[in-house]
mmCIF file of C-alpha atoms and ligand atoms in Angstrom:
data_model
loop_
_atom_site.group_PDB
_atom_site.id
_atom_site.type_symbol
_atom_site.label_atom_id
_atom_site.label_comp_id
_atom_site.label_asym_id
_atom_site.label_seq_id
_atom_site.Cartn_x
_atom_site.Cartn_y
_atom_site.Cartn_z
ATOM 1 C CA UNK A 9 5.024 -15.959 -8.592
ATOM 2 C CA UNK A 10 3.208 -15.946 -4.881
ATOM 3 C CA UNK A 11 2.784 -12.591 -2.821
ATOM 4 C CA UNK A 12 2.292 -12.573 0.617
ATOM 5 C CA UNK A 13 0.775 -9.815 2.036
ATOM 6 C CA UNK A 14 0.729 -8.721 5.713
ATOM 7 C CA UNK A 15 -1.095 -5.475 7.162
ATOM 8 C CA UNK A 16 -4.593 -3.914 8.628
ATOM 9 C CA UNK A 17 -7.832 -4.781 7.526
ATOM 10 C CA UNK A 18 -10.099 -1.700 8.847
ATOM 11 C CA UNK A 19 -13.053 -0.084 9.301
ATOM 12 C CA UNK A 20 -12.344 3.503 8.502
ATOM 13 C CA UNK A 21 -14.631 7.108 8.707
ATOM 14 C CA UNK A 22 -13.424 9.211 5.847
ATOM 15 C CA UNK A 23 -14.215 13.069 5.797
ATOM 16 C CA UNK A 24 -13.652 14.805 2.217
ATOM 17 C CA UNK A 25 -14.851 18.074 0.932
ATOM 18 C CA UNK A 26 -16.916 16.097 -1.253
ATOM 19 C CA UNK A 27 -18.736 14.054 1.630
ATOM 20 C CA UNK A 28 -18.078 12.272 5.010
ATOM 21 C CA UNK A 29 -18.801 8.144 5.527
ATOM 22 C CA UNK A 30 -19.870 6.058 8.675
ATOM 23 C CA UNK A 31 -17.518 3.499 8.624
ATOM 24 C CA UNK A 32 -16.634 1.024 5.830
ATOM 25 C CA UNK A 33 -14.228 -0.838 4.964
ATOM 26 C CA UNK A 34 -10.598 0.110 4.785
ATOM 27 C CA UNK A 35 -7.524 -1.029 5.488
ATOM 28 C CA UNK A 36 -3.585 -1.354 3.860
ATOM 29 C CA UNK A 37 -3.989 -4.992 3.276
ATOM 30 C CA UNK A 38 -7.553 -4.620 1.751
ATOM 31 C CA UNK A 39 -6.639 -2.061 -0.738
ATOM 32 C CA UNK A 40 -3.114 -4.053 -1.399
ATOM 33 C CA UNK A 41 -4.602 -7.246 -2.259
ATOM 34 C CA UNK A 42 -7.312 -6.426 -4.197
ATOM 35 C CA UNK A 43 -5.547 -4.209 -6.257
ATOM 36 C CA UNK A 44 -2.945 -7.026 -6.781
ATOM 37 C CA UNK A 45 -5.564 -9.231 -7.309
ATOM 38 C CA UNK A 46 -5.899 -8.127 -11.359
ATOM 39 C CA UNK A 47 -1.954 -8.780 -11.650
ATOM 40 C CA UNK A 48 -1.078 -12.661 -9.667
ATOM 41 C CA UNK A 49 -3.460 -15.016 -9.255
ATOM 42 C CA UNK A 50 -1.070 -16.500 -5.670
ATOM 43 C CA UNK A 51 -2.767 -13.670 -3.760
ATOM 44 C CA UNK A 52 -1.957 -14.640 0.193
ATOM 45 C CA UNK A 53 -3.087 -12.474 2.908
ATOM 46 C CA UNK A 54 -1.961 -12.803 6.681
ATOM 47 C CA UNK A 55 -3.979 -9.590 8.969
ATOM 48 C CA UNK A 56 -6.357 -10.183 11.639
ATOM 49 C CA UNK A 57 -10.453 -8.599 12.021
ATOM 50 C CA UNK A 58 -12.919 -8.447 14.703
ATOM 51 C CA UNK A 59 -16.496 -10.398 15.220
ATOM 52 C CA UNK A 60 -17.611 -7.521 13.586
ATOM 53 C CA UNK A 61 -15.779 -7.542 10.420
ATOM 54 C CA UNK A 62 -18.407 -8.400 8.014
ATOM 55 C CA UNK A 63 -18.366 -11.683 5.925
ATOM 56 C CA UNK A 64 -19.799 -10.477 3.081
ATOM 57 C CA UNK A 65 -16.290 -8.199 2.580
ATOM 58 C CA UNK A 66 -14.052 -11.689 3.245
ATOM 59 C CA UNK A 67 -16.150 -13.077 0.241
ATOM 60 C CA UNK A 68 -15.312 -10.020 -1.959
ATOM 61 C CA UNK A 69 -11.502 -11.016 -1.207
ATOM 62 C CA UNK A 70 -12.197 -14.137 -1.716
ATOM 63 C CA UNK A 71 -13.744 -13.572 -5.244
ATOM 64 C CA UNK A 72 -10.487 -11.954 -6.094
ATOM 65 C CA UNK A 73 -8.680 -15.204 -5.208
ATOM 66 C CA UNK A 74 -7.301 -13.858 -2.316
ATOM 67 C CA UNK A 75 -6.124 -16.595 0.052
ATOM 68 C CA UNK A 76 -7.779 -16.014 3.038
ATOM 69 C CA UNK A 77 -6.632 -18.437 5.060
ATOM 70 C CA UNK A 78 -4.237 -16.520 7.231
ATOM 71 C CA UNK A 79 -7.064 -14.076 7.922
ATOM 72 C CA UNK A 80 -7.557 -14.446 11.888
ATOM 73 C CA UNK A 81 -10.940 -13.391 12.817
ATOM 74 C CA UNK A 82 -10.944 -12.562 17.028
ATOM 75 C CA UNK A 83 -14.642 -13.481 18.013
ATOM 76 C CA UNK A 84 -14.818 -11.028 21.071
ATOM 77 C CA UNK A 85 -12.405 -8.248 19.873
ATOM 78 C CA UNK A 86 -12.834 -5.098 18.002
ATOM 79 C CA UNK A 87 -11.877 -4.008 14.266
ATOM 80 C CA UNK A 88 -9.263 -2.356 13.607
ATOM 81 C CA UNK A 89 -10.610 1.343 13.204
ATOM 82 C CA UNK A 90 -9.151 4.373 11.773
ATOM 83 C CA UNK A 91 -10.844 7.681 10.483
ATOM 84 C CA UNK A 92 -9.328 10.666 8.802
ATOM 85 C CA UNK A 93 -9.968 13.932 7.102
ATOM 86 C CA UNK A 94 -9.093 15.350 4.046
ATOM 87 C CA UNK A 95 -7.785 19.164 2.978
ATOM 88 C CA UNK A 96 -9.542 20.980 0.578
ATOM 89 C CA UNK A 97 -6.231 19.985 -2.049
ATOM 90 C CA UNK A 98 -6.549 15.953 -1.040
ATOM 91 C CA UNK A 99 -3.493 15.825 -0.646
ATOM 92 C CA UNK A 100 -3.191 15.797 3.020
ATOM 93 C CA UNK A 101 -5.121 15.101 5.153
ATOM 94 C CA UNK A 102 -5.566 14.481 9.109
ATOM 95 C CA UNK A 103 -5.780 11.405 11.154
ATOM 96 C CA UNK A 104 -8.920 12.096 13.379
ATOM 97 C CA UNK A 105 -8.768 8.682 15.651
ATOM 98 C CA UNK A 106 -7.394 5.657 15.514
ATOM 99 C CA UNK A 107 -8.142 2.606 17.693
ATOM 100 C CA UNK A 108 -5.683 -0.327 17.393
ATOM 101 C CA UNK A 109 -8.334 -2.966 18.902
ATOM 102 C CA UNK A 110 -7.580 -6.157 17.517
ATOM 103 C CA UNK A 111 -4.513 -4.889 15.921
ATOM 104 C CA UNK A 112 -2.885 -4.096 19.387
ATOM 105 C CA UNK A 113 -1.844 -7.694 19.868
ATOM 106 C CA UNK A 114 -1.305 -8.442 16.486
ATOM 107 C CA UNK A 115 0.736 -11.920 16.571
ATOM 108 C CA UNK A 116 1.161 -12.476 12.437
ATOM 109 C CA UNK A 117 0.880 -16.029 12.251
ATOM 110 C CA UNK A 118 1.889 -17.173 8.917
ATOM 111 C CA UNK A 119 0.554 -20.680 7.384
ATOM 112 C CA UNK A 120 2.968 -23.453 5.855
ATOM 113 C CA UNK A 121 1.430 -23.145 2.301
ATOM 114 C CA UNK A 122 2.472 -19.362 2.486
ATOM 115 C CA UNK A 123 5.999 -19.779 3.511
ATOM 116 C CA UNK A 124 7.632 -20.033 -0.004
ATOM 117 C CA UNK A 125 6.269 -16.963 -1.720
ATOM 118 C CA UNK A 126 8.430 -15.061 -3.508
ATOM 119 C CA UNK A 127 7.172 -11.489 -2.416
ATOM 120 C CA UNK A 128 6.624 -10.281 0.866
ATOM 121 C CA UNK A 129 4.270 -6.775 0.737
ATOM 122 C CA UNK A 130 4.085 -5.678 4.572
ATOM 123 C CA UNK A 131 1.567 -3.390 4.555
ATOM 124 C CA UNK A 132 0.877 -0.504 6.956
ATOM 125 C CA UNK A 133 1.339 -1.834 10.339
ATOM 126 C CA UNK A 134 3.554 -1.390 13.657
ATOM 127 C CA UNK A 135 6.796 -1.603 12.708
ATOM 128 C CA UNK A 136 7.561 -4.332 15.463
ATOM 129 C CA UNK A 137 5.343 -6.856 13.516
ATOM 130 C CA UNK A 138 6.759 -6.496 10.018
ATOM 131 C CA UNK A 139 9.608 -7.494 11.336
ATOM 132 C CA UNK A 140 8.310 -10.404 12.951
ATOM 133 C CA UNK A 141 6.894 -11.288 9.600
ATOM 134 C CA UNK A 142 10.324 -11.643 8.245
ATOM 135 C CA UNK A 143 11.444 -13.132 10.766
ATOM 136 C CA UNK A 144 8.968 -15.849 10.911
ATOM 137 C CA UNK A 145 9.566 -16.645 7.241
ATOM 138 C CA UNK A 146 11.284 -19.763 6.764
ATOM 139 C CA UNK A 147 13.440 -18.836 3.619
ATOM 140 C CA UNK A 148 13.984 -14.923 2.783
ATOM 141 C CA UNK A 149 11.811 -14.452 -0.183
ATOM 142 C CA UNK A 150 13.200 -12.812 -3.315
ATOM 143 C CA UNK A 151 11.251 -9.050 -2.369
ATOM 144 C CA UNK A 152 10.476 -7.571 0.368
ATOM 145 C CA UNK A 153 8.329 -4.082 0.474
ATOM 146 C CA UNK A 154 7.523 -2.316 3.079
ATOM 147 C CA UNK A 155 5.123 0.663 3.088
ATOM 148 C CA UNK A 156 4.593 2.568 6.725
ATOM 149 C CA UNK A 157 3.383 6.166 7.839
ATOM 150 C CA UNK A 158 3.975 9.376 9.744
ATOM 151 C CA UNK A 159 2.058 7.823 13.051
ATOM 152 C CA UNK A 160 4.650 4.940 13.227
ATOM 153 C CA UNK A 161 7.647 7.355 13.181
ATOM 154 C CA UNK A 162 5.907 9.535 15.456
ATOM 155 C CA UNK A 163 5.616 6.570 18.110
ATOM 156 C CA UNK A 164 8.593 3.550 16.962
ATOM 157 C CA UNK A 165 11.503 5.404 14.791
ATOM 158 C CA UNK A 166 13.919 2.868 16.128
ATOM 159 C CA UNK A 167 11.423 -0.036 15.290
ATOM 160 C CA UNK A 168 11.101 1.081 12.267
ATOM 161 C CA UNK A 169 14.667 1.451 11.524
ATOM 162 C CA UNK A 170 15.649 -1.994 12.745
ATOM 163 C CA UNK A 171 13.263 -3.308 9.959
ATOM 164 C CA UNK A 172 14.030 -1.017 7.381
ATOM 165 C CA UNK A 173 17.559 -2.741 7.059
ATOM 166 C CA UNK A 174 15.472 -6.330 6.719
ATOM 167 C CA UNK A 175 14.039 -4.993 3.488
ATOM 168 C CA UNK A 176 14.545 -4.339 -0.299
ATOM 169 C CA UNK A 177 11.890 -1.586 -1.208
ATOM 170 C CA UNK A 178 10.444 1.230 1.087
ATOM 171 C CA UNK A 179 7.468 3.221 -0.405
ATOM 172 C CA UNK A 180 6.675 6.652 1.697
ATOM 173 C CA UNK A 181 4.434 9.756 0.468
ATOM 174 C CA UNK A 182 6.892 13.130 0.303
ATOM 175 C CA UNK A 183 5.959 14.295 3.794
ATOM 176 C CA UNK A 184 6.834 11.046 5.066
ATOM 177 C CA UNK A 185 10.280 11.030 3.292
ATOM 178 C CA UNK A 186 11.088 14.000 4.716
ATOM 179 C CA UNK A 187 10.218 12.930 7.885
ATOM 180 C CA UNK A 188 12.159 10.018 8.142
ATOM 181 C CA UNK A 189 15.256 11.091 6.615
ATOM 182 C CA UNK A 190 15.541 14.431 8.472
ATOM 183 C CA UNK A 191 16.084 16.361 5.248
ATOM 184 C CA UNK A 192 13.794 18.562 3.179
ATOM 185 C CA UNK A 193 15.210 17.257 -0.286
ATOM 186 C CA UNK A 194 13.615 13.964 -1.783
ATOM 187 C CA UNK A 195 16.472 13.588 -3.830
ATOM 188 C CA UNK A 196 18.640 13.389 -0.689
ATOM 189 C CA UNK A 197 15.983 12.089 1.260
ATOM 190 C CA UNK A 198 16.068 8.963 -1.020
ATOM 191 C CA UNK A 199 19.674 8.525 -0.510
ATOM 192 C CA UNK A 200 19.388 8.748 3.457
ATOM 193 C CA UNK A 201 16.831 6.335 2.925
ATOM 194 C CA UNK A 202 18.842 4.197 1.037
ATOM 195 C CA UNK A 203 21.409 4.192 3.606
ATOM 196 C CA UNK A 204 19.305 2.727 6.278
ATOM 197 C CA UNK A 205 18.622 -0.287 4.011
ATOM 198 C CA UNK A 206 16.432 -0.625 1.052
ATOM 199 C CA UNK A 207 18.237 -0.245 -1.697
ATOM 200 C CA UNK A 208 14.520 1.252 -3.601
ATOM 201 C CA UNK A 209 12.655 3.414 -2.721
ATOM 202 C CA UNK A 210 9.456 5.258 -3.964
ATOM 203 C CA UNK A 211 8.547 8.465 -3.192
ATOM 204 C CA UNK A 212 4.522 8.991 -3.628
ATOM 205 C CA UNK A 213 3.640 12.835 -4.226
ATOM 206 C CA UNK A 214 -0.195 12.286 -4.195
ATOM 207 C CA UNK A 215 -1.545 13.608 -7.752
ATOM 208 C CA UNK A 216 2.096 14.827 -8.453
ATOM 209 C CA UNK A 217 3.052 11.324 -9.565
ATOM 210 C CA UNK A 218 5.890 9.420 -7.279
ATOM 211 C CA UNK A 219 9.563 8.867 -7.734
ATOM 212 C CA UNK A 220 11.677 5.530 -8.052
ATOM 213 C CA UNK A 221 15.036 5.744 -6.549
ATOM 214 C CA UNK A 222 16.962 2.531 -7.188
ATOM 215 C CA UNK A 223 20.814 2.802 -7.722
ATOM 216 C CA UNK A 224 22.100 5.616 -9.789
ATOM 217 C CA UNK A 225 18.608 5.590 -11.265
ATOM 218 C CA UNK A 226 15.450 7.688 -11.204
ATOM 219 C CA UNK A 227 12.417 7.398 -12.823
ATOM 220 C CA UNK A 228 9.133 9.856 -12.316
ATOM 221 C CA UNK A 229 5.786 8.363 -13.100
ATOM 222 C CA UNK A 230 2.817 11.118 -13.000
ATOM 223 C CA UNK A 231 -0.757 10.778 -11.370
ATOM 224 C CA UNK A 232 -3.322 10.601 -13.618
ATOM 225 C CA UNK A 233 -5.227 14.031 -14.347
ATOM 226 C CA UNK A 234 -8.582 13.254 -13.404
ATOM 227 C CA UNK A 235 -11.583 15.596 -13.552
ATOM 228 C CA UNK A 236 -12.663 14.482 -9.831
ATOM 229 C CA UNK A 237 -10.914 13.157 -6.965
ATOM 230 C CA UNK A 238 -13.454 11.881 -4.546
ATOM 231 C CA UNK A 239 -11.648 9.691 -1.838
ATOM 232 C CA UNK A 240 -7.456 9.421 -1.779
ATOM 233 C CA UNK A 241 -7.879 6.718 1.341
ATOM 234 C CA UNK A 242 -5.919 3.611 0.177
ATOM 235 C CA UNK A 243 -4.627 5.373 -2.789
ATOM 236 C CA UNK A 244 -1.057 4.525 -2.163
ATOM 237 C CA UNK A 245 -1.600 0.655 -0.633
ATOM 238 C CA UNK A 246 -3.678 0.718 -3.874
ATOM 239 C CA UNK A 247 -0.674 1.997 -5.927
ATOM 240 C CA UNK A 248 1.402 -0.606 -3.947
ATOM 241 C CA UNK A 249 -0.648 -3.799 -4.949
ATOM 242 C CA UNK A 250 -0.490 -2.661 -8.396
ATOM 243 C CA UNK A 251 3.453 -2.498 -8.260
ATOM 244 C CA UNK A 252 3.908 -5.955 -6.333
ATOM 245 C CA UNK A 253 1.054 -7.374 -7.830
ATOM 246 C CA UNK A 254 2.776 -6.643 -11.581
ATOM 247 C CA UNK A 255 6.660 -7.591 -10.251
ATOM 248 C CA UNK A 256 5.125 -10.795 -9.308
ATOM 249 C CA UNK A 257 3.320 -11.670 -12.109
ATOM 250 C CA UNK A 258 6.425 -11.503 -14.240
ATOM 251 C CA UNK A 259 8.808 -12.449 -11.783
ATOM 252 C CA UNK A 260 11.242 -9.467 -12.828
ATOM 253 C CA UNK A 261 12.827 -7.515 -10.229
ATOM 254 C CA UNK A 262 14.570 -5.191 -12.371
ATOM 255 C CA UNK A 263 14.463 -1.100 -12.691
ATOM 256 C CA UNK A 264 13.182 -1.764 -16.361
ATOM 257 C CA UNK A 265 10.582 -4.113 -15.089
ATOM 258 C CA UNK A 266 9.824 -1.996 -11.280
ATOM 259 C CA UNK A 267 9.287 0.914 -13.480
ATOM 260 C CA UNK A 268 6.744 -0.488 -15.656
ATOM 261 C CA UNK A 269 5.188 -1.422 -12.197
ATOM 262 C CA UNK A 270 5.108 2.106 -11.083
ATOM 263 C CA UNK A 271 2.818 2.886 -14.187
ATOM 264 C CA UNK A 272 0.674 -0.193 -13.078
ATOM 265 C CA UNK A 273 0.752 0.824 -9.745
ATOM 266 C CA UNK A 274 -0.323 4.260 -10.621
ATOM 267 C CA UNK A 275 -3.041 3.414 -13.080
ATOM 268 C CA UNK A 276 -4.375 1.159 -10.036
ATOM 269 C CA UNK A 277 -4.083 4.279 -7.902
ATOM 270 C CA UNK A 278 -6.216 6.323 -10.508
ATOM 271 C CA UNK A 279 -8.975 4.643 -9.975
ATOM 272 C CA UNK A 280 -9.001 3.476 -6.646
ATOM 273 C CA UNK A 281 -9.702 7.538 -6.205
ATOM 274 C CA UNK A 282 -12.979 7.292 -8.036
ATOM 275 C CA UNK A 283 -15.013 6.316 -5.460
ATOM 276 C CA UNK A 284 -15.206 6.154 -1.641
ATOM 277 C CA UNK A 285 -13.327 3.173 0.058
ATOM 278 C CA UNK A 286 -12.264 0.508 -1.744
ATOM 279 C CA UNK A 287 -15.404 0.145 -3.914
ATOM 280 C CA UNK A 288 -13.974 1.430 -7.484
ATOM 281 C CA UNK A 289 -11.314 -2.044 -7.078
ATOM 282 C CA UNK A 290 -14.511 -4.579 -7.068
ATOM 283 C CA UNK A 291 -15.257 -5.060 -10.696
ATOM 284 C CA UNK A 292 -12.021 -3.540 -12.658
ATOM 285 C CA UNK A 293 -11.447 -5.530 -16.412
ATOM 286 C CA UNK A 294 -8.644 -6.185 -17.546
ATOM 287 C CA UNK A 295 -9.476 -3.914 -20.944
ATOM 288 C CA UNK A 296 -10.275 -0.606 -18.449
ATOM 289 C CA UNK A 297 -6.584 -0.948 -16.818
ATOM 290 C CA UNK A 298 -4.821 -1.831 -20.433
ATOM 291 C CA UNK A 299 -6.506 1.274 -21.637
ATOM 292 C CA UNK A 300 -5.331 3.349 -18.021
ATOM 293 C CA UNK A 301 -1.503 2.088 -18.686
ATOM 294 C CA UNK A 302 -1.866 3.473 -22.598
ATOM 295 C CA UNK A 303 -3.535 6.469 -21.057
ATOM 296 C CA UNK A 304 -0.264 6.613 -18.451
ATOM 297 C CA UNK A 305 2.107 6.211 -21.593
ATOM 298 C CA UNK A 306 0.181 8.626 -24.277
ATOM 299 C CA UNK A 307 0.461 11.485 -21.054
ATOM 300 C CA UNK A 308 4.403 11.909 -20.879
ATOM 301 C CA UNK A 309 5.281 10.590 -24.574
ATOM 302 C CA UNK A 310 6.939 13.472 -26.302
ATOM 303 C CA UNK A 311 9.574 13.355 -29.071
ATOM 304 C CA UNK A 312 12.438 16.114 -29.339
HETATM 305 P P1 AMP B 28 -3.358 5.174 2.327
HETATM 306 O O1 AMP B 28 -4.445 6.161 2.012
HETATM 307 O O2 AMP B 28 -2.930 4.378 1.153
HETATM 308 O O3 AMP B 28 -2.237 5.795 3.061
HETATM 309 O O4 AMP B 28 -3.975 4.096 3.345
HETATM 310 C C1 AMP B 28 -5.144 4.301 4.070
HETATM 311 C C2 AMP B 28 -5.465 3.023 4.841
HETATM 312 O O5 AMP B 28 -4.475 2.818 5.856
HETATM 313 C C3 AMP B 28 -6.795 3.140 5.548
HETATM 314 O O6 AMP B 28 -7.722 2.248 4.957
HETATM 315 C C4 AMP B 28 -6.512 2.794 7.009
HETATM 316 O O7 AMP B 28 -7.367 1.800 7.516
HETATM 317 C C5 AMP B 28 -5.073 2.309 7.019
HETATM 318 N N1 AMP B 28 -4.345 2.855 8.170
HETATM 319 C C6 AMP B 28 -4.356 4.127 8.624
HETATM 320 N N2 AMP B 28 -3.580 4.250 9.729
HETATM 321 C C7 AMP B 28 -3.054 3.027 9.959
HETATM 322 C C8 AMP B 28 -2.163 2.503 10.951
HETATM 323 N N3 AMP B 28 -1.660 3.267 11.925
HETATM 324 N N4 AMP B 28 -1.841 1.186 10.895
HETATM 325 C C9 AMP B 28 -2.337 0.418 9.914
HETATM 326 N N5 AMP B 28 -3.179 0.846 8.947
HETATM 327 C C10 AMP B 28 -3.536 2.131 8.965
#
């Protein structure tokens, strides 16, 4: 089935303890579709770039099949940039800057061929335009996700609350959780959550794995143990992709089915870390994530 997927397309400057980057490419919707990309071949993207958002990156979406065509390039505007830097753990880190340029007046126009897909990803973006994205949808599609961070609660809570009760799954890292919901508990966190509208939500606890909530349910996927982290940026619209990217190849919404996402999701996640930016999701086979996923189910596979 189709995915639609709305959010920023960046340049980003990435400090780690391993090494620091001039800008390169970043950005929710980047990491989302091209991690999706290896799961549904209806790959749409709606985000908008700068004159200085390089072609050569379009064509790497493109290669993936990404549909590109509600990709709005402004001629005379700026990229959206962000930059950030890591802890020595990498598993928090700092915003340093961000400039909204082009994504400041953001005005999500979404074309006719996209207006039937199934599942709606809204990406990291201002709260005010993923729900303008639903709104401009023609017929409510069967999933929507919405992923968002600590700087839009910071700066439009009630934004972000009037969409969160326009959509069906909320992912969040632990801080964010905790943030939202007021309370220190995930477990109660989730159900505050809950309350405000999506009836699933994910929890992402960096290399400690993430949580499903849905129902009376919960399931707990782990990270992969890798021997070197180098870059976390775009891990979780990464693990995101891989979750919508899998529901909508099979067409299954159910816990069964979203938890066997999470372990896609997460495999995608383990390697987006690899390398720097979004690099490590250009030339994935279909073998090297088959053998992540058995890697994902050999780790927790015990008998009593
Ligand atoms: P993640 O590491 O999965 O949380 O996502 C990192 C990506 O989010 C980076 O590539 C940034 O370009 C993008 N990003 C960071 N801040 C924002 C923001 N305020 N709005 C939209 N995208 C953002």
């Amino acid at each position: 089935m189709s995915l639609l997927t709305v959010g920023s397309v960046a340049f980003d400057a990435l400090e780690t303890p391993f090494g620091k980057t001039d800008k390169i490419i970043g950005g929710a919707a980047t990491y989302i579709t091209l991690s999706a990309s290896y799961f549904t071949k209806d790959n749409n993207l709606v985000a908008v770039v700068g004159g200085d958002f390089p072609q050569e990156m379009i064509d790497v979406l493109e290669g993936h099949g990404v549909n590109t065509d509600g990709l709005e390039v402004r001629p005379d505007e700026k990229t959206f940039f962000w930059s950030g830097k890591y802890h020595n753990d990498m598993n928090t880190r700092d915003t340093v800057e961000v400039q909204l340029n082009v994504m400041e007046h953001f005005d999500p126009q979404i074309p006719a061929a996209y207006q039937d897909c199934e599942f709606l990803m809204l990406g990291n973006t201002a709260p005010a335009i993923q729900k303008m994205v639903i709104e401009r949808m023609t017929k409510r599609p069967k999933l929507i996700m919405l992923d968002t961070m600590n700087f839009w609660m910071d700066i439009a809570m009630d934004d972000l609350k009037e969409v969160l009760k326009l959509v069906d799954v909320i992912t969040v890292n632990d801080e964010e959780a905790r943030q939202l919901s007021g309370d220190y508990s995930l477990v109660r966190a989730a159900a505050t959550i809950r309350s405000m509208g999506p009836k699933t939500v994910i929890i992402k606890k960096g290399e400690h794995g993430a949580l499903l909530f849905h129902g009376d349910h919960i399931f707990f996927a782990p990270a992969l143990p890798l021997e070197e982290v180098f870059d976390p940026t775009g891990a979780g619209d990464t693990f995101a992709g891989g979750f919508i990217g899998y529901l909508a190849s099979t067409g299954d919404v159910s816990f069964a089915n979203m938890k066997r996402g999470i372990i896609y999701g997460s495999a995608m996640a383990s390697f987006c870390v690899e390398k720097f930016g979004s690099e490590r999701l250009h030339n994935l086979t279909t073998q090297e994530i088959n053998q992540r996923v058995a890697q994902f189910v050999q780790l927790s596979a015990f008998e009593i």
